[in-house]
Amino acid sequence: MYQIVPVAPGEQQTVGGSPMKKKRSHEGRPMVLAGLLGCVLVLAAVVSWCYYSASLRKAQLLKAELLDLNKDGFIIHNMTGAVVFSMTFRSGTLDLDSCSKEGNILSCTQSDSGKLNFFIQTVRPKDTVICYRVRWEELQSKRSVEHAMAYNDSHWYGGAETATQYWPIRIQGEKEPEPFITSDVYSNRDAFGGILERYWLSSNATAIKINDSVPFHLGWSEKDRTLRFQARYQDSPFKPAEGQQALPELSYRVCVGLDVTSIHKYMVRRYFPKPSKVPSPEVFKQPLWSTWALHKTAVTQDKLLQYASDITEHGFTCSHLELDDRYTSDYGEFDFDPQKFPNASGMFDKLREDGFQVSLWTHPFINYDSINFGVAVEKGLFVREPSGELPALVRWWNGIGGILDFTNPEAREWYSSHLHMIKTRYGVTSFKFDAGESSYLPRQFSTMVPLSDPSTFTRRYTEMVIPFSERAELRVGYQSQDISCFFRIIDRDSVWGYELGLKSIIPTVLTISILGYQFVLPDMIGGNAYPNRTTGTSDGKNVLPDRELYIRWLELSAFMPAMQFSIPPWAYDNEVVQIAQKFTELHKTLVAPRVLELAGEVLDTGDPIIRPLWWIAINDEAAYKIDSQFLIGDDLMVAPVLEPGKQERDIYLPAGRWRSYKGEHFDKCPMYLTDYPVDLDEIAFFTWVH
């Protein structure tokens, strides 16, 4: 029996005169372990909470109003929470630890490739619109910057005139980004066209506009269903502004609205210049008659006088005659070839006496065999080689020569004075300004005022039209919506299809209208009748477009802002003449008054004259995909026949009450009219009933 005696503080317990080792109780070990485990759990909870709090703060940091940013891109929601816009950063990823938020600006200073200036600024210009200014500027790397915009199951419109034009845009194949500059798509059918803007619009009520300062290249991926927006200076015609390093910058604005029509109206009013006046009402009312498709370069004084006589004899009116290619001895001269036009003054007197005004074809080239080539070299009027010492020779469809440098005030004055001289000498009414695409510039060149963006050359060329704009005609446009003239779509082939054929006209006119060009000339009725690019007949010398194709083309043109003949109706038979008389009269009495009313509104609003069906049917999925019908204003809908051998077509009527040209009433719309009969001498059109 033993007794445990308490030990006083400071005493040492002994056994047999020796200190006794303290015994650890086995029963205490679980308590120690439990304590340690509790501490670990508490610490883990604290760490988790701190990490969670930091994540919450970071997640909140990487959000803007309706926008979520991550290292690989960003998405934008609409008011209901649906994703309406997605952009992926293809060329690099953000270092999110370098990101910060101050007010309405999200910014980052590092990517996986080094320093950069990245920000997204949120702007609310009005209650119904929210915009995001996005900028990715490399500060170290000279490689390209690329972002990829996803389609998000929506329909996209805008961009550029193209050879094969679809409405909405179709992404076909894989295309590496190429310079987004004005080009002649008749000669290069894979290029971007002569009328283009850095603007796209989506049925999701979103729009994007790429900034002017960007060395902008465009590509796409059918596999990924994306448009690829790229900024680069390497292997590119774009140049950095003088004194700046070649560090690429991709910047743009994305705006989201309530619906596609209202967001487009906002973008046009905010970012597009407007024309200052409406061109000649006579060109809207009366057809224009060109010598080109009929006579090509073989036109002569006798042929022009006979053409005018035939127009009168067959009972047609004429806003003006257009004397096209090869009335001069050489390209780059400004007077008539005395062999082909032995009495030009007398010819003009005769035409005026018979009630005809005449416009002349002109272009920016002076061929090396022209007497003016040496003059232009001596005066320094040409675009030059990169050294700036020698004129740069260019090849165009009529030979080799120099191209005038329209950044040079002396070149502008020289060219303009020659046009004024021939206008005054003969009483010319105006000019058809051909070419002007930046693709006709040499790959390496220099101009008096350096061009960071080659398409600025197109803008400078369009400015030459201003003194003659009343009846003038251009086929190019870049930031040129304020030039108050007619913009002609590129030459059409005399074929039915989407590649520069009849079916391409409505998609092309709708596209350039969305880009802000409203005074549209839809090229010559029946196409240009080029050999090997014509559905029709040939006698070995002359090519005549297919009769049915010509009639359907004529009917469509009657509902465009202006009509242009070249191949005359009497080249066929009397029935075609009668159909042409019927539709030129319908254009004058029905279409032109409405077009002129809308043209006046363009000066204030920039709204299209020729409108897509979705303009009045913003929630109608079917309306977003229709490319063979269009509106004039909001209340006149047109549905031409565009297929060979057809005297019927399917027609879609959006919501509302519609009255057909036959007097039928349709009150339970939207609806499809299947196999609606349309005779060869008819075009289906419907008026909205208020």
XYZ file of C-alpha atoms in Angstrom:
690
model
C 0.000 0.000 0.000
C 1.382 3.268 -1.026
C 0.400 6.834 -0.534
C 0.781 9.741 -2.880
C 2.165 12.663 -1.024
C 1.740 16.073 -2.650
C 4.961 17.837 -3.387
C 5.304 21.403 -2.377
C 6.263 23.908 -5.103
C 10.002 23.914 -5.629
C 10.464 20.502 -4.012
C 11.855 17.556 -5.939
C 10.347 14.159 -5.297
C 12.921 11.440 -4.668
C 12.887 7.703 -4.399
C 15.700 6.099 -2.506
C 17.503 9.442 -2.341
C 17.416 9.928 -6.239
C 15.260 12.313 -8.383
C 12.259 10.524 -9.843
C 11.571 10.967 -13.631
C 8.204 12.460 -14.388
C 5.869 9.925 -15.898
C 3.809 10.986 -18.934
C 0.296 9.867 -18.696
C -0.868 7.768 -21.659
C -4.324 9.049 -20.989
C -3.254 12.698 -21.849
C -1.980 12.048 -25.358
C -5.398 12.139 -27.152
C -6.100 15.498 -25.603
C -2.860 16.932 -26.964
C -3.510 15.553 -30.425
C -7.050 16.896 -30.389
C -5.731 20.312 -29.431
C -3.182 20.290 -32.185
C -5.787 19.187 -34.718
C -8.120 21.934 -33.551
C -5.404 24.521 -34.026
C -4.716 23.229 -37.531
C -8.410 23.332 -38.389
C -8.785 26.838 -37.039
C -5.727 27.940 -38.996
C -7.048 26.262 -42.154
C -10.404 27.952 -41.682
C -8.722 31.338 -41.268
C -6.562 30.776 -44.355
C -9.576 29.576 -46.349
C -11.600 32.559 -45.260
C -8.788 34.936 -46.191
C -8.363 33.216 -49.562
C -12.120 33.234 -50.108
C -12.314 36.915 -49.185
C -9.404 37.709 -51.517
C -11.072 35.693 -54.276
C -14.288 37.567 -53.726
C -12.432 40.865 -53.862
C -10.571 39.756 -57.026
C -13.781 38.490 -58.620
C -15.435 41.775 -57.794
C -12.379 43.600 -59.085
C -12.595 41.789 -62.450
C -16.216 42.725 -63.013
C -17.637 45.825 -64.620
C -21.265 46.622 -65.283
C -22.591 43.522 -67.132
C -18.986 42.514 -68.021
C -16.785 39.731 -66.642
C -13.018 39.766 -67.299
C -10.660 36.811 -66.976
C -7.100 36.160 -68.090
C -8.221 34.759 -71.464
C -10.876 37.312 -72.470
C -14.165 38.838 -71.413
C -17.898 38.353 -71.810
C -20.755 40.850 -71.778
C -24.286 40.121 -70.591
C -27.494 41.883 -71.471
C -29.993 43.120 -68.892
C -31.559 39.664 -68.591
C -28.216 37.995 -67.876
C -27.759 36.303 -71.254
C -24.272 36.409 -72.798
C -24.456 38.646 -75.879
C -20.753 39.228 -76.589
C -17.593 37.165 -76.105
C -14.014 38.127 -76.863
C -11.012 35.819 -76.441
C -7.423 37.050 -76.145
C -5.590 34.891 -78.704
C -2.140 36.472 -78.599
C -1.583 36.469 -74.844
C -3.138 36.151 -71.406
C -3.456 38.730 -68.662
C -1.588 38.485 -65.366
C -4.586 39.052 -63.118
C -2.369 39.953 -60.166
C -1.372 43.073 -62.117
C -4.982 44.177 -62.522
C -6.720 46.892 -60.568
C -9.999 48.761 -60.664
C -10.501 52.464 -60.211
C -13.966 53.879 -60.742
C -15.278 52.636 -64.095
C -11.876 51.509 -65.403
C -10.447 47.995 -65.135
C -6.720 48.003 -65.966
C -3.816 45.549 -66.090
C -0.086 46.151 -66.533
C 1.309 42.663 -67.229
C 0.603 39.802 -69.626
C 2.404 36.514 -70.097
C 4.717 38.265 -72.583
C 5.636 41.324 -70.539
C 4.484 44.846 -69.858
C 1.346 46.190 -71.480
C -1.269 48.875 -71.172
C -4.639 47.135 -70.935
C -7.909 48.652 -69.835
C -11.658 48.345 -70.172
C -13.576 51.534 -69.459
C -17.328 51.370 -68.963
C -19.372 54.275 -70.319
C -23.124 54.806 -70.166
C -23.885 57.446 -72.808
C -27.639 56.992 -72.322
C -29.999 54.887 -70.240
C -30.546 52.318 -72.998
C -26.907 51.973 -74.132
C -23.786 50.779 -72.332
C -20.379 50.905 -74.031
C -16.954 49.481 -73.247
C -13.705 51.038 -74.438
C -11.145 48.240 -74.726
C -7.429 48.735 -75.318
C -4.546 46.238 -75.403
C -1.270 48.034 -76.102
C 2.013 46.162 -76.092
C 4.850 48.069 -74.354
C 7.676 45.602 -75.031
C 6.707 43.041 -77.636
C 6.439 43.920 -81.339
C 4.454 40.810 -82.130
C 0.808 41.022 -83.147
C -2.119 41.532 -80.793
C -5.141 39.393 -81.638
C -8.610 39.070 -80.133
C -11.266 36.676 -81.441
C -14.932 37.666 -81.356
C -17.365 34.754 -81.031
C -20.611 34.651 -82.955
C -22.647 33.653 -79.875
C -25.412 32.171 -82.060
C -26.243 35.627 -83.388
C -26.222 37.144 -86.880
C -23.591 39.716 -87.853
C -23.636 42.450 -90.482
C -21.269 45.129 -91.780
C -17.524 45.238 -92.407
C -16.982 45.515 -96.137
C -18.296 45.117 -99.628
C -17.098 41.721 -100.906
C -17.211 39.855 -104.214
C -19.384 37.094 -102.780
C -21.769 38.975 -100.542
C -24.069 37.349 -98.006
C -26.571 38.823 -95.563
C -25.990 38.097 -92.719
C -22.225 37.475 -92.919
C -21.259 33.851 -93.488
C -17.985 32.590 -92.039
C -16.569 30.155 -94.589
C -13.267 28.356 -94.113
C -10.231 29.503 -92.166
C -8.703 32.867 -93.056
C -5.549 34.228 -91.475
C -5.870 37.940 -90.649
C -5.155 40.165 -93.667
C -4.897 43.960 -93.963
C -8.384 45.449 -93.759
C -7.896 47.988 -96.548
C -9.888 49.059 -99.598
C -9.342 46.773 -102.583
C -10.698 46.115 -106.063
C -12.761 42.972 -105.482
C -13.549 42.628 -109.154
C -9.920 41.777 -109.885
C -9.145 40.175 -106.496
C -12.244 38.336 -105.349
C -10.858 37.227 -101.999
C -10.032 40.770 -100.867
C -12.052 43.310 -98.898
C -13.950 45.734 -101.110
C -13.679 49.369 -102.102
C -16.310 50.433 -99.559
C -15.481 49.348 -96.026
C -15.650 50.487 -92.416
C -14.333 48.959 -89.191
C -17.849 48.374 -87.907
C -19.969 45.298 -87.241
C -23.480 44.905 -85.878
C -25.131 41.890 -84.249
C -28.716 40.681 -83.919
C -27.882 40.407 -80.178
C -28.110 44.227 -80.046
C -24.341 44.604 -79.846
C -22.008 46.593 -82.088
C -18.243 46.903 -82.345
C -16.122 49.620 -83.921
C -12.355 49.250 -84.247
C -10.433 52.464 -83.569
C -8.849 54.364 -86.470
C -5.370 54.175 -84.908
C -5.220 50.365 -85.070
C -3.072 48.665 -87.770
C -6.091 46.474 -88.367
C -6.136 43.013 -89.939
C -9.211 40.787 -90.205
C -9.504 37.021 -90.387
C -11.989 34.367 -89.350
C -12.470 30.754 -88.365
C -15.430 28.662 -89.455
C -14.342 25.926 -87.044
C -14.308 28.265 -84.041
C -17.109 30.511 -85.365
C -15.080 33.630 -84.682
C -13.959 36.820 -86.364
C -10.268 37.423 -85.709
C -9.280 41.030 -85.024
C -5.534 41.569 -85.225
C -3.185 44.541 -84.849
C 0.300 44.301 -86.323
C 2.993 46.237 -88.177
C 5.190 43.307 -89.188
C 4.585 42.129 -92.774
C 1.875 44.762 -93.146
C 1.172 47.914 -95.198
C 0.300 49.745 -91.963
C 3.003 51.978 -90.486
C 3.334 53.469 -87.028
C 2.827 57.218 -86.809
C 6.006 59.219 -87.255
C 8.151 59.163 -84.146
C 6.377 56.148 -82.635
C 7.704 52.632 -82.110
C 6.113 49.751 -84.006
C 4.392 48.426 -80.892
C 0.948 47.162 -81.904
C -2.222 48.351 -80.204
C -5.681 46.824 -80.566
C -8.423 49.126 -79.341
C -12.142 49.170 -79.983
C -15.539 50.025 -78.577
C -18.283 47.510 -77.891
C -21.776 48.904 -77.300
C -24.866 47.025 -76.134
C -28.419 48.295 -76.514
C -32.008 47.171 -76.168
C -32.377 45.982 -79.772
C -30.423 45.840 -83.024
C -32.104 48.828 -84.670
C -31.702 51.219 -81.749
C -28.052 50.292 -81.108
C -27.249 50.793 -84.802
C -28.939 54.189 -84.764
C -26.833 55.149 -81.751
C -23.579 54.013 -83.380
C -24.291 55.836 -86.645
C -25.186 59.074 -84.904
C -22.134 58.826 -82.651
C -19.390 57.593 -84.985
C -20.274 58.154 -88.666
C -20.064 61.506 -90.460
C -23.212 62.530 -92.366
C -23.575 64.012 -95.854
C -24.218 67.741 -95.914
C -26.689 67.707 -98.813
C -28.732 65.406 -101.028
C -27.321 64.848 -104.547
C -29.312 65.823 -107.641
C -32.999 64.826 -107.348
C -32.983 64.188 -111.104
C -30.616 61.239 -110.668
C -33.008 59.748 -108.123
C -35.954 60.232 -110.495
C -34.609 59.551 -114.004
C -32.319 56.718 -115.085
C -28.649 57.288 -115.795
C -27.393 55.871 -119.131
C -23.774 54.691 -119.430
C -21.817 53.759 -122.544
C -19.686 51.190 -120.736
C -21.425 47.795 -120.920
C -22.721 48.546 -124.403
C -19.575 49.907 -126.100
C -16.701 49.315 -123.625
C -13.565 51.175 -124.854
C -14.791 51.265 -128.471
C -17.062 54.247 -127.807
C -16.958 57.077 -130.387
C -18.692 60.361 -131.075
C -21.099 58.704 -133.535
C -21.932 55.888 -131.126
C -22.652 58.319 -128.280
C -24.931 60.465 -130.457
C -26.747 57.356 -131.713
C -27.170 56.093 -128.129
C -28.772 59.396 -127.118
C -31.027 59.338 -130.179
C -32.154 55.782 -129.400
C -33.001 56.714 -125.795
C -35.310 59.469 -127.029
C -36.751 57.403 -129.876
C -37.771 54.604 -127.491
C -39.516 57.020 -125.137
C -37.112 56.999 -122.184
C -35.987 59.856 -119.996
C -32.404 60.447 -118.867
C -30.875 62.174 -115.846
C -27.560 62.246 -117.691
C -25.457 60.309 -120.166
C -22.246 58.839 -118.810
C -19.386 58.723 -121.314
C -17.142 56.008 -119.969
C -13.686 54.628 -120.710
C -11.431 55.662 -123.629
C -12.631 59.023 -124.895
C -9.056 60.369 -124.516
C -6.034 59.469 -126.640
C -4.063 58.156 -123.651
C -4.869 57.456 -120.024
C -4.068 60.485 -117.918
C -5.177 63.132 -120.405
C -8.095 65.508 -120.099
C -9.313 66.114 -123.639
C -11.005 64.148 -126.376
C -9.250 61.842 -128.829
C -9.638 63.729 -132.134
C -9.793 60.449 -134.062
C -12.760 59.103 -132.099
C -14.360 62.472 -131.302
C -13.530 64.765 -134.248
C -15.945 67.495 -133.131
C -16.389 67.190 -129.378
C -17.722 70.745 -128.992
C -20.343 70.175 -131.679
C -21.270 66.841 -130.086
C -21.913 68.510 -126.728
C -23.942 71.267 -128.418
C -26.097 68.649 -130.148
C -26.632 66.671 -126.944
C -27.594 69.787 -124.985
C -30.003 70.761 -127.741
C -31.631 67.340 -127.442
C -31.950 67.713 -123.655
C -29.011 65.563 -122.539
C -26.452 66.332 -119.856
C -23.176 64.396 -119.982
C -20.758 63.171 -117.301
C -17.266 61.853 -118.018
C -15.252 58.937 -116.660
C -12.093 59.787 -114.717
C -9.481 57.995 -112.605
C -6.293 58.666 -110.561
C -3.760 57.126 -113.002
C -1.441 58.677 -115.614
C 0.064 56.051 -117.898
C 3.739 56.286 -118.784
C 2.921 56.913 -122.498
C 0.704 59.929 -121.719
C 2.007 63.450 -122.363
C 1.050 64.258 -118.760
C 3.343 61.604 -117.272
C 6.455 63.742 -117.676
C 4.588 66.781 -116.369
C 3.534 64.899 -113.230
C 7.074 63.562 -112.679
C 8.549 67.043 -113.000
C 6.010 68.530 -110.597
C 6.321 65.648 -108.111
C 2.615 64.741 -108.279
C 2.897 60.952 -108.037
C 2.972 58.516 -105.158
C 6.658 57.663 -104.852
C 8.998 54.794 -104.104
C 9.885 54.433 -100.395
C 13.011 56.559 -100.902
C 10.778 59.442 -101.998
C 12.942 60.179 -105.038
C 11.299 58.266 -107.891
C 7.631 57.881 -108.869
C 6.236 54.436 -108.086
C 4.879 52.681 -111.167
C 1.650 50.757 -110.675
C -0.248 48.286 -112.816
C -3.989 48.803 -113.268
C -6.552 47.367 -115.674
C -5.589 49.763 -118.476
C -1.818 49.565 -118.292
C 1.142 50.842 -116.278
C 1.669 54.338 -114.961
C 1.853 56.578 -111.927
C -0.908 57.226 -109.414
C -1.531 60.767 -108.207
C -0.658 61.518 -104.587
C -3.835 63.025 -103.172
C -2.083 63.861 -99.898
C -0.124 66.432 -101.934
C -2.040 69.747 -102.236
C -0.317 70.469 -105.551
C -1.453 67.131 -107.004
C -4.999 67.746 -105.787
C -5.021 71.200 -107.366
C -3.531 69.946 -110.646
C -6.091 67.141 -110.966
C -9.032 69.309 -109.921
C -8.075 72.140 -112.265
C -7.989 69.773 -115.240
C -11.446 68.455 -114.356
C -12.753 72.013 -114.043
C -11.143 72.900 -117.369
C -12.837 70.112 -119.333
C -16.102 70.730 -117.471
C -16.061 74.406 -118.442
C -14.871 73.872 -122.016
C -17.619 71.402 -122.953
C -20.329 71.989 -120.365
C -19.779 68.608 -118.689
C -22.247 68.065 -115.843
C -20.042 65.879 -113.580
C -17.700 62.883 -113.412
C -17.656 59.173 -112.712
C -14.648 58.745 -110.404
C -13.332 55.222 -110.961
C -10.813 53.217 -108.885
C -9.394 54.816 -105.718
C -8.768 51.575 -103.832
C -5.613 51.408 -101.745
C -4.803 48.065 -103.382
C -3.582 50.062 -106.405
C -0.824 51.585 -104.298
C 2.543 49.817 -104.489
C 3.276 47.529 -101.549
C 6.075 49.888 -100.508
C 5.493 53.584 -101.181
C 5.784 57.067 -99.796
C 3.390 60.007 -99.964
C 3.838 63.683 -99.146
C 1.796 63.190 -95.977
C 2.753 59.772 -94.564
C -0.126 57.296 -94.414
C -0.318 55.104 -91.310
C -3.434 53.493 -92.790
C -3.330 52.922 -96.588
C -7.117 53.359 -96.816
C -6.643 57.018 -95.920
C -5.592 57.322 -99.576
C -9.153 56.280 -100.500
C -10.561 58.971 -98.226
C -8.346 61.621 -99.869
C -9.468 60.493 -103.335
C -13.157 60.712 -102.407
C -12.592 64.334 -101.342
C -11.797 65.191 -104.983
C -15.490 64.627 -105.731
C -16.741 67.463 -103.518
C -16.798 70.269 -106.157
C -18.690 67.976 -108.566
C -20.810 66.024 -106.076
C -24.290 66.944 -107.393
C -24.188 64.148 -110.006
C -20.805 62.568 -109.231
C -20.248 58.862 -108.736
C -17.674 56.975 -106.631
C -17.041 53.273 -106.223
C -14.918 53.584 -103.050
C -15.538 54.856 -99.545
C -13.630 54.864 -96.266
C -14.781 57.312 -93.604
C -16.422 59.043 -96.576
C -20.084 59.043 -95.531
C -20.040 62.851 -95.562
C -19.233 63.003 -99.298
C -22.590 63.993 -100.813
C -22.467 61.932 -104.014
C -23.638 58.580 -105.356
C -21.702 55.487 -104.262
C -21.733 52.739 -106.875
C -21.260 49.117 -105.923
C -18.434 47.408 -107.813
C -19.033 46.078 -111.369
C -21.477 43.188 -111.511
C -21.124 40.158 -113.751
C -24.135 39.273 -115.866
C -24.963 36.166 -113.824
C -27.647 35.125 -111.325
C -25.583 34.153 -108.269
C -24.039 35.639 -105.122
C -20.595 36.218 -106.641
C -21.074 39.675 -108.200
C -24.363 38.494 -109.684
C -28.002 39.485 -109.334
C -28.374 37.772 -105.932
C -25.473 39.812 -104.552
C -27.130 43.201 -105.098
C -29.490 43.253 -102.095
C -26.843 41.943 -99.611
C -24.299 44.466 -100.956
C -26.661 47.433 -100.844
C -27.800 46.484 -97.325
C -24.187 46.109 -96.195
C -22.936 49.481 -97.440
C -26.137 51.086 -96.126
C -25.343 49.726 -92.654
C -21.863 51.223 -93.116
C -23.442 54.642 -93.619
C -23.491 55.001 -97.432
C -27.100 55.719 -98.391
C -27.022 57.306 -101.862
C -26.462 53.981 -103.594
C -26.069 53.337 -107.314
C -26.507 49.568 -107.794
C -24.444 49.362 -111.040
C -25.759 48.698 -114.527
C -28.975 46.826 -115.243
C -28.101 43.359 -116.530
C -24.496 43.620 -115.389
C -21.421 44.555 -117.407
C -21.705 41.839 -120.074
C -18.052 40.865 -119.804
C -16.989 37.904 -121.991
C -16.727 34.634 -120.016
C -18.625 36.230 -117.099
C -22.069 36.448 -118.659
C -25.093 34.202 -118.695
C -26.493 35.007 -122.119
C -25.723 34.972 -125.836
C -22.770 36.092 -127.942
C -22.326 36.779 -131.641
C -18.549 36.665 -131.354
C -18.198 40.422 -130.895
C -20.960 41.427 -128.528
C -22.284 39.653 -125.447
C -25.927 40.062 -124.466
C -27.064 39.110 -120.943
C -29.830 36.541 -120.670
C -33.226 38.133 -121.386
C -34.923 36.885 -118.207
C -31.903 37.910 -116.107
C -32.039 41.397 -117.631
C -35.748 41.795 -116.872
C -35.438 40.636 -113.247
C -32.422 42.932 -112.816
C -34.409 45.844 -114.237
C -37.290 45.220 -111.840
C -34.978 45.141 -108.809
C -33.159 48.313 -109.921
C -36.467 50.173 -110.155
C -36.755 49.887 -106.358
C -33.203 51.062 -105.653
C -32.336 54.728 -104.958
C -31.184 55.249 -108.562
C -31.362 53.312 -111.847
C -28.522 52.877 -114.331
C -28.851 51.479 -117.858
C -26.118 50.580 -120.308
C -27.267 47.535 -122.281
C -30.476 49.107 -123.634
C -33.883 47.388 -123.469
C -34.210 47.631 -127.266
C -31.250 45.258 -127.614
C -33.866 42.560 -126.900
C -37.388 43.116 -128.188
C -40.423 45.352 -127.869
C -41.792 43.498 -124.831
C -38.596 44.226 -122.894
C -38.838 47.882 -123.961
C -42.399 48.039 -122.614
C -41.411 46.390 -119.322
C -38.530 48.880 -118.985
C -40.861 51.827 -119.658
C -43.306 50.500 -117.067
C -40.625 50.197 -114.368
C -38.818 53.467 -115.055
C -42.213 55.164 -114.674
C -42.946 53.206 -111.466
C -39.547 54.234 -110.133
C -40.280 57.886 -110.884
C -43.802 57.954 -109.425
C -43.659 55.475 -106.519
C -40.055 54.917 -105.475
C -38.238 58.222 -106.079
C -40.586 60.426 -103.981
C -40.180 58.082 -101.003
C -36.408 57.803 -101.532
C -35.991 61.573 -101.742
C -37.958 62.007 -98.521
C -35.686 59.488 -96.779
C -32.581 61.044 -98.366
C -33.418 64.303 -96.636
C -33.581 62.482 -93.301
C -30.136 60.918 -93.906
C -28.529 64.325 -93.413
C -29.672 64.314 -89.775
C -29.853 60.637 -88.837
C -27.663 58.608 -91.196
C -30.409 55.947 -91.208
C -30.510 53.652 -94.242
C -32.825 54.354 -97.162
C -32.722 50.674 -98.138
C -33.352 48.715 -94.924
C -33.299 45.061 -93.838
C -36.520 43.447 -92.673
C -35.242 43.301 -89.086
C -35.308 47.102 -88.983
C -39.028 46.852 -88.144
C -38.988 43.293 -86.724
C -36.364 43.380 -83.982
C -37.531 40.213 -82.208
C -38.164 38.157 -85.339
C -35.509 35.487 -85.920
C -36.725 34.887 -89.480
C -36.236 38.536 -90.415
C -32.534 38.399 -89.478
C -31.790 35.812 -92.169
C -33.719 37.139 -95.187
C -31.422 38.390 -97.960
C -33.817 38.583 -100.918
C -36.283 41.154 -99.576
C -35.790 44.693 -98.314
C -37.583 47.791 -97.104
C -37.623 51.325 -98.463
C -38.107 53.245 -95.256
C -40.331 51.376 -92.810
C -43.438 50.886 -94.907
C -42.573 49.696 -98.440
C -41.327 46.107 -98.697
C -39.926 44.654 -101.922
C -39.533 40.978 -102.862
C -37.990 40.532 -106.347
C -37.663 37.222 -108.170
C -33.965 36.327 -108.269
C -34.052 32.760 -109.593
C -34.042 31.742 -113.277
C -37.158 30.140 -114.663
C -39.343 31.204 -111.740
C -42.618 33.091 -111.833
C -43.305 32.600 -108.144
C -41.409 32.943 -104.894
C -41.772 32.545 -101.139
C -42.320 35.858 -99.354
C -42.050 36.641 -95.655
C -44.344 39.300 -94.206
C -43.220 40.615 -90.782
C -45.716 41.493 -88.083
C -48.205 44.154 -89.075
C -50.851 44.642 -91.717
C -49.688 44.602 -95.329
C -51.335 45.390 -98.662
C -49.874 43.855 -101.821
C -49.358 45.617 -105.157
C -52.321 43.519 -106.343
C -54.591 44.976 -103.652
C -54.614 41.930 -101.344
C -54.683 42.509 -97.580
C -52.715 40.405 -95.106
C -53.681 41.091 -91.497
C -52.452 38.033 -89.562
C -48.741 38.572 -89.898
C -46.030 37.470 -89.492
C -46.581 34.861 -92.185
C -44.972 33.171 -95.156
C -46.589 33.378 -98.563
C -45.343 30.244 -100.302
C -45.118 30.112 -104.109
C -46.589 33.595 -104.385
C -47.156 34.211 -108.135
C -45.000 36.935 -109.721
C -45.156 37.162 -113.501
C -42.103 38.001 -115.595
C -43.223 41.615 -115.949
C -43.895 42.020 -112.199
C -42.077 42.532 -108.951
C -43.816 41.805 -105.653
C -44.072 44.747 -103.284
C -46.177 45.435 -100.215
C -47.197 48.553 -98.350
C -47.556 48.596 -94.586
C -51.085 49.592 -93.619
C -51.251 51.946 -90.637
